[in-house]
mmCIF file of N, CA and C in Angstrom:
data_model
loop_
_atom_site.group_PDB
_atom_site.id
_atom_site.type_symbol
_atom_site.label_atom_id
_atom_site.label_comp_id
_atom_site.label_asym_id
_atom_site.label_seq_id
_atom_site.Cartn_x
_atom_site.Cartn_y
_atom_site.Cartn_z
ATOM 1 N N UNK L 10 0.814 -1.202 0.000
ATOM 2 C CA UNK L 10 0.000 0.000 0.000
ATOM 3 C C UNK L 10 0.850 1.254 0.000
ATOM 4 N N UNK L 11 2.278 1.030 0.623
ATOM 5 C CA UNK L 11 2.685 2.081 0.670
ATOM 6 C C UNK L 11 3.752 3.041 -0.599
ATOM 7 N N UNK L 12 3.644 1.916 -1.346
ATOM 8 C CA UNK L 12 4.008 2.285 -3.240
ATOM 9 C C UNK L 12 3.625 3.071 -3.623
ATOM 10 N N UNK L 13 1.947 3.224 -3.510
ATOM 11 C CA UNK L 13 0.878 3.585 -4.423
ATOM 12 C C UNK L 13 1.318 2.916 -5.592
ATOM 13 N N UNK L 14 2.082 1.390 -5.714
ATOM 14 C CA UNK L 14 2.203 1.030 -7.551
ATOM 15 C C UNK L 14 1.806 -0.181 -7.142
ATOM 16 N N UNK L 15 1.661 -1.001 -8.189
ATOM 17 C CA UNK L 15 1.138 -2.457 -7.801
ATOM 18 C C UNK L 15 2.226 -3.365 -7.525
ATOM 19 N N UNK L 16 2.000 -4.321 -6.693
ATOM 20 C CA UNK L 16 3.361 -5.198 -6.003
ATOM 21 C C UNK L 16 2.648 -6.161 -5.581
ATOM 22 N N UNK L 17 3.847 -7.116 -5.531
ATOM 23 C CA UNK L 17 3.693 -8.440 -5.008
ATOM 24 C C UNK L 17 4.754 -9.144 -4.151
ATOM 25 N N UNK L 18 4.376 -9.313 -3.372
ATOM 26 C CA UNK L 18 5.820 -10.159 -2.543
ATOM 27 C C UNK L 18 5.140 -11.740 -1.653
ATOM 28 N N UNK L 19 5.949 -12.221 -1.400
ATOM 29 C CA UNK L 19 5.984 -13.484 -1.228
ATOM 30 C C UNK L 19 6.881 -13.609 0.272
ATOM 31 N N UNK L 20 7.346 -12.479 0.744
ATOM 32 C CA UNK L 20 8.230 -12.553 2.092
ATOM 33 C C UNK L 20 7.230 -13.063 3.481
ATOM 34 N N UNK L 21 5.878 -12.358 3.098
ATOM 35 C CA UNK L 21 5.492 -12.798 4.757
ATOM 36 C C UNK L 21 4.453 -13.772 5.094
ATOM 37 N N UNK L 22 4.746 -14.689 4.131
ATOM 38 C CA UNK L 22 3.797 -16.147 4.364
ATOM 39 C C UNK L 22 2.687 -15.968 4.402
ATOM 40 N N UNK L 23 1.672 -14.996 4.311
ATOM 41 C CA UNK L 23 0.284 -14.816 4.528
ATOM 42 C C UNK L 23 -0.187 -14.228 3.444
ATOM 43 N N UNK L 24 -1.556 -14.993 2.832
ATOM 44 C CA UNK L 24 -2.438 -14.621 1.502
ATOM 45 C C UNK L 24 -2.857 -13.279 1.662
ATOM 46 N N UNK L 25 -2.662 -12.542 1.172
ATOM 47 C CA UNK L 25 -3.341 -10.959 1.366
ATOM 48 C C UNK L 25 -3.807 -10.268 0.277
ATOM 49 N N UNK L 26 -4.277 -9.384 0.113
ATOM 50 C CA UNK L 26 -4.974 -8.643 -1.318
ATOM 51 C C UNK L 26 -5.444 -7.525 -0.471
ATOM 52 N N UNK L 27 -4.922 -6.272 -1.261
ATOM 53 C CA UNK L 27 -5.328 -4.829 -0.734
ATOM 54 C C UNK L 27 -5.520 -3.807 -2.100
ATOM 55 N N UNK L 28 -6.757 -3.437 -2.563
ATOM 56 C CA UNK L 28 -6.912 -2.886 -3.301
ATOM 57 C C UNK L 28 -7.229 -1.313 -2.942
ATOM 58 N N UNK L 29 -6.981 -0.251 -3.747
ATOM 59 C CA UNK L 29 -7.521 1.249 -3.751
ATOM 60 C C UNK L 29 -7.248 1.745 -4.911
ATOM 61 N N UNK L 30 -8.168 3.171 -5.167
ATOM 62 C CA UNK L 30 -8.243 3.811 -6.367
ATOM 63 C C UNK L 30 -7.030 4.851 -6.036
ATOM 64 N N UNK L 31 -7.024 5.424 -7.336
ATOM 65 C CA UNK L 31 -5.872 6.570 -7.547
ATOM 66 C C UNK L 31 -6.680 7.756 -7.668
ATOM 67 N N UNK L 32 -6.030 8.984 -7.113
ATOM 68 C CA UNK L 32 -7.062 10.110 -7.884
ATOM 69 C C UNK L 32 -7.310 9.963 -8.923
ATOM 70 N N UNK L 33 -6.699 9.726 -10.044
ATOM 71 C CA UNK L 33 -7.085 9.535 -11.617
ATOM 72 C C UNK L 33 -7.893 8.624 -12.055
ATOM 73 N N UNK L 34 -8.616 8.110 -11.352
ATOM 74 C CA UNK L 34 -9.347 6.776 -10.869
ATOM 75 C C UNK L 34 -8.602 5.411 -11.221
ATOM 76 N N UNK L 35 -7.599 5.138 -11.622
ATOM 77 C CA UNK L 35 -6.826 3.927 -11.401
ATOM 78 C C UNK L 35 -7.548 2.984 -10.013
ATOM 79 N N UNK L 36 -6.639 1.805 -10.393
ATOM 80 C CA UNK L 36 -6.966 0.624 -9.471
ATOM 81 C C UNK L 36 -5.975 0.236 -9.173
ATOM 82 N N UNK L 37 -5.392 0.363 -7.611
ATOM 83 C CA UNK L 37 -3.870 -0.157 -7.734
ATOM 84 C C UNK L 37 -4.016 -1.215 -6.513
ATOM 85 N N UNK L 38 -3.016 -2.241 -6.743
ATOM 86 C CA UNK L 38 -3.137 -3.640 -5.865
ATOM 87 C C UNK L 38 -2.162 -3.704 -5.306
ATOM 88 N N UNK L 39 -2.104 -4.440 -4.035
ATOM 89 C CA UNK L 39 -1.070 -4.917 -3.772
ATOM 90 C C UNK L 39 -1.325 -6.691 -3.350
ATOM 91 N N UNK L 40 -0.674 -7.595 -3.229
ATOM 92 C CA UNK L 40 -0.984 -8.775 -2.591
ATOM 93 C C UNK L 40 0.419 -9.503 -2.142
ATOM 94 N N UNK L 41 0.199 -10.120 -0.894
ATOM 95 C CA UNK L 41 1.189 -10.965 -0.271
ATOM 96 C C UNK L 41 0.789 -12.244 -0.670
ATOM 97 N N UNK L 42 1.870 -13.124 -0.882
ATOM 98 C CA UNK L 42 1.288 -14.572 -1.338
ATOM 99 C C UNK L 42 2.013 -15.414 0.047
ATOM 100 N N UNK L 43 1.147 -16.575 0.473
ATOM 101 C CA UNK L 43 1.596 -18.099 0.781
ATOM 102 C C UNK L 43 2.881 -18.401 0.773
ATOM 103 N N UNK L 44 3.453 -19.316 1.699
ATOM 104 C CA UNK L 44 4.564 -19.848 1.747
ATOM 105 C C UNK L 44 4.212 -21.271 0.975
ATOM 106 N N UNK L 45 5.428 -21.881 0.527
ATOM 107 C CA UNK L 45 5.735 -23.090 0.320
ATOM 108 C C UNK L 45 7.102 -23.699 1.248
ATOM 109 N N UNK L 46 6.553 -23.471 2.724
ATOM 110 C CA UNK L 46 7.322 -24.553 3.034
ATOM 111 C C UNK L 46 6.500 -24.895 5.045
ATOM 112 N N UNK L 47 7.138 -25.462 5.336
ATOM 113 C CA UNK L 47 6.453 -25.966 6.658
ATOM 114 C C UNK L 47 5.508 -24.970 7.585
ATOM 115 N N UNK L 48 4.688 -25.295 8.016
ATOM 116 C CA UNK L 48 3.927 -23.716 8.940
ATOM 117 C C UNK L 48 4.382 -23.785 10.212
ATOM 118 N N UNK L 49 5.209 -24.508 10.590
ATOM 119 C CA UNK L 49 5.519 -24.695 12.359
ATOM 120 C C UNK L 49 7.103 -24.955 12.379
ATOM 121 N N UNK L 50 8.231 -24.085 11.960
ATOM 122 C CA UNK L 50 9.022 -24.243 12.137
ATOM 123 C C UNK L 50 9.269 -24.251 13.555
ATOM 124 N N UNK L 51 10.933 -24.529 13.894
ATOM 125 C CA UNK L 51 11.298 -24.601 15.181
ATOM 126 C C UNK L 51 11.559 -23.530 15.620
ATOM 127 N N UNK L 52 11.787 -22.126 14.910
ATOM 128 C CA UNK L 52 12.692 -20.613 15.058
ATOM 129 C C UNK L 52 11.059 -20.118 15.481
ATOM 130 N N UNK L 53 9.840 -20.523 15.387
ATOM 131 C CA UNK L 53 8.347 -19.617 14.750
ATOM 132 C C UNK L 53 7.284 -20.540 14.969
ATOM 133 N N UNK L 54 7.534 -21.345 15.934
ATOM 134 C CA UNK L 54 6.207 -22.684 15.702
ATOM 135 C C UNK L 54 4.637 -22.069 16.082
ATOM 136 N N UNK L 55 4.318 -20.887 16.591
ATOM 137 C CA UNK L 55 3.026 -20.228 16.802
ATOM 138 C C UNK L 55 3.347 -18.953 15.779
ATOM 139 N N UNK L 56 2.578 -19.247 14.500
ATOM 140 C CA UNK L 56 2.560 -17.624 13.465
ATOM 141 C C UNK L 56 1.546 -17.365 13.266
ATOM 142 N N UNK L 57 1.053 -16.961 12.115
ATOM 143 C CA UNK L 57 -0.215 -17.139 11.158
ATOM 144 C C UNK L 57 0.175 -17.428 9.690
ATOM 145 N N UNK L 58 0.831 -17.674 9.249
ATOM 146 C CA UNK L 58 1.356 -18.570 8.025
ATOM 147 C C UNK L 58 0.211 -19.237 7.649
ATOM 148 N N UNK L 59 0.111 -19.423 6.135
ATOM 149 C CA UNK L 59 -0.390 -20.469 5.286
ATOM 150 C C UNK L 59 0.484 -20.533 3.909
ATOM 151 N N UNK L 60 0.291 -22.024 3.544
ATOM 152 C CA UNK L 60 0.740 -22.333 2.177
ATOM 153 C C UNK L 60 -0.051 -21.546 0.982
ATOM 154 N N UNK L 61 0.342 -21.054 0.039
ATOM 155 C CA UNK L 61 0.098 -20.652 -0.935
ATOM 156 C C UNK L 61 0.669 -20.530 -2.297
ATOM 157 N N UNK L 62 0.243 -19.744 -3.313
ATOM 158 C CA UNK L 62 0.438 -19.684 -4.435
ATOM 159 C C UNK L 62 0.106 -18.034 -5.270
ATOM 160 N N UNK L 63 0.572 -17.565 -6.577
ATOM 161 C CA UNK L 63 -0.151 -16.807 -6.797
ATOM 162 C C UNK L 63 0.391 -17.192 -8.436
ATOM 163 N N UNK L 64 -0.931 -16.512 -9.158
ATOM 164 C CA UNK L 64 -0.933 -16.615 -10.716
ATOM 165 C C UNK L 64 -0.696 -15.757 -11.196
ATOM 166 N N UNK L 65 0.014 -14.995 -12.405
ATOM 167 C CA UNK L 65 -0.008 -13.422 -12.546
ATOM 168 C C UNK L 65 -0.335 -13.899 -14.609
ATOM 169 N N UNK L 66 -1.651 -13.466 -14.619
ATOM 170 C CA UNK L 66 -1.744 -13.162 -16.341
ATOM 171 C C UNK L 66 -1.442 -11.777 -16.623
ATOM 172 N N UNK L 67 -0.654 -12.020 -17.842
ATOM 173 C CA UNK L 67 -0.969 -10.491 -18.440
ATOM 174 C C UNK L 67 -0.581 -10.626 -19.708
ATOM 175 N N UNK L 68 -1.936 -9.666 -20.030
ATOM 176 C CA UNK L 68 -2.034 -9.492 -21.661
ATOM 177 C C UNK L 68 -0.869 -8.453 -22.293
ATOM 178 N N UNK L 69 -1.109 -8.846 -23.709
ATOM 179 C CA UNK L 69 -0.132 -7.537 -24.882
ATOM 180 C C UNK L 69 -0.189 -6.422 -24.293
ATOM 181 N N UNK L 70 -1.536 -5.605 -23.960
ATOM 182 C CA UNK L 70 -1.646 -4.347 -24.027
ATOM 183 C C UNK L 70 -1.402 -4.059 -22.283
ATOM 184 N N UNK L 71 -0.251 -4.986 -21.548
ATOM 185 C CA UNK L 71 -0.411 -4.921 -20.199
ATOM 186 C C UNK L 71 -1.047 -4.814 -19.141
ATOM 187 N N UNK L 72 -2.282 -5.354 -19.339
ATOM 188 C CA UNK L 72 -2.731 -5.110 -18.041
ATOM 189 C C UNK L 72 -2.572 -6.405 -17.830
ATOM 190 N N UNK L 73 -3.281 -6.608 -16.375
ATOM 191 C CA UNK L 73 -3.226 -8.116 -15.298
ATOM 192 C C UNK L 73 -3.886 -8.164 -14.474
ATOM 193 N N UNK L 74 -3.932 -9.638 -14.520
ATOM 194 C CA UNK L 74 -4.937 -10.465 -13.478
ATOM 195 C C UNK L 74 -3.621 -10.805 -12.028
ATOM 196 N N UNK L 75 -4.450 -10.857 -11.109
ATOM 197 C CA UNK L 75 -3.653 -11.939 -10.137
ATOM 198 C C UNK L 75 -4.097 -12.913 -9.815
ATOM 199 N N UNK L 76 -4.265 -13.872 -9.627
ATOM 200 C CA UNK L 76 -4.633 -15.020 -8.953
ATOM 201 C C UNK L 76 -4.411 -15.656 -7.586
ATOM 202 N N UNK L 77 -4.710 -14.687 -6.362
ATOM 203 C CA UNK L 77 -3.857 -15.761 -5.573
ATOM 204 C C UNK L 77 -4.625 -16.706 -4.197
ATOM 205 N N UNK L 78 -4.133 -17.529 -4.454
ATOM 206 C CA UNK L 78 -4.268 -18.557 -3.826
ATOM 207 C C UNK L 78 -3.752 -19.062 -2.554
ATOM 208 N N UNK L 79 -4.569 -20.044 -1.888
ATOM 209 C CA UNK L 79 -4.646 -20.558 -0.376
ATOM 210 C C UNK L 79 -4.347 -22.125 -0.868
ATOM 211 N N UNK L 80 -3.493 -22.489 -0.173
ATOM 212 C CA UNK L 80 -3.236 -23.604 -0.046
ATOM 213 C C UNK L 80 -3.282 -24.597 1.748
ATOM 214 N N UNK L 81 -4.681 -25.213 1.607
ATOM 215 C CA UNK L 81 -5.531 -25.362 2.796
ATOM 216 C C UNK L 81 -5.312 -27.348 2.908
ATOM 217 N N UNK L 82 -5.250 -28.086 3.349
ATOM 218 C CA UNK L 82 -4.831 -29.264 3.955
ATOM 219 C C UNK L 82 -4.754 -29.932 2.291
ATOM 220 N N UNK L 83 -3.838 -29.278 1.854
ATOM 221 C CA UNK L 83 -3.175 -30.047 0.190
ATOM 222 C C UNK L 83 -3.952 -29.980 -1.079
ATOM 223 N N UNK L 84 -5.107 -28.499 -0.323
ATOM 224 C CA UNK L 84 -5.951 -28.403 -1.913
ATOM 225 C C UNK L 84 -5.741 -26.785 -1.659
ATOM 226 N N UNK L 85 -5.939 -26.669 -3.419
ATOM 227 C CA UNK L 85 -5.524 -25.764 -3.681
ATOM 228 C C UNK L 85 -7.202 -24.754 -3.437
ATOM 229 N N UNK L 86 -7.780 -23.325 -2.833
ATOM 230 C CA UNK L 86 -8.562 -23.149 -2.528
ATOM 231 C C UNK L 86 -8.257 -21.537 -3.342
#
């Protein structure tokens, strides 16, 4: 959120999606994606972590989709 540009990161293990307009009326996103790896390490064994994923389409004329995803007892949600 604090860009104002659209971003994606994958650092803090938790599915997130935060959308707002621009004065110019734009649509700008941000989203955190899912970890892929254990939720109860030994350094962190009480977090809020989940497994996840995210999809990113984008067309010729640049724009994009995101896709992102929860990964909930080995299905993809």
């Amino acid at each position: 959120r604090k860009s104002k540009a659209n971003a994606l990161c994958g650092h803090y293990h938790q599915t997130h999606e935060h959308h707002e307009p621009t004065l110019a009326g734009d649509v700008q996103g941000a989203w955190t994606v899912g970890c892929a790896c254990a939720l109860d390490p030994d350094y962190s064994p009480l977090n809020r972590w989940n497994n996840g994923y995210a999809l990113v389409h984008v067309a010729p004329d640049g724009n994009f989709s995101v896709i992102n995803r929860k990964v909930i007892n080995g299905r993809s949600c």
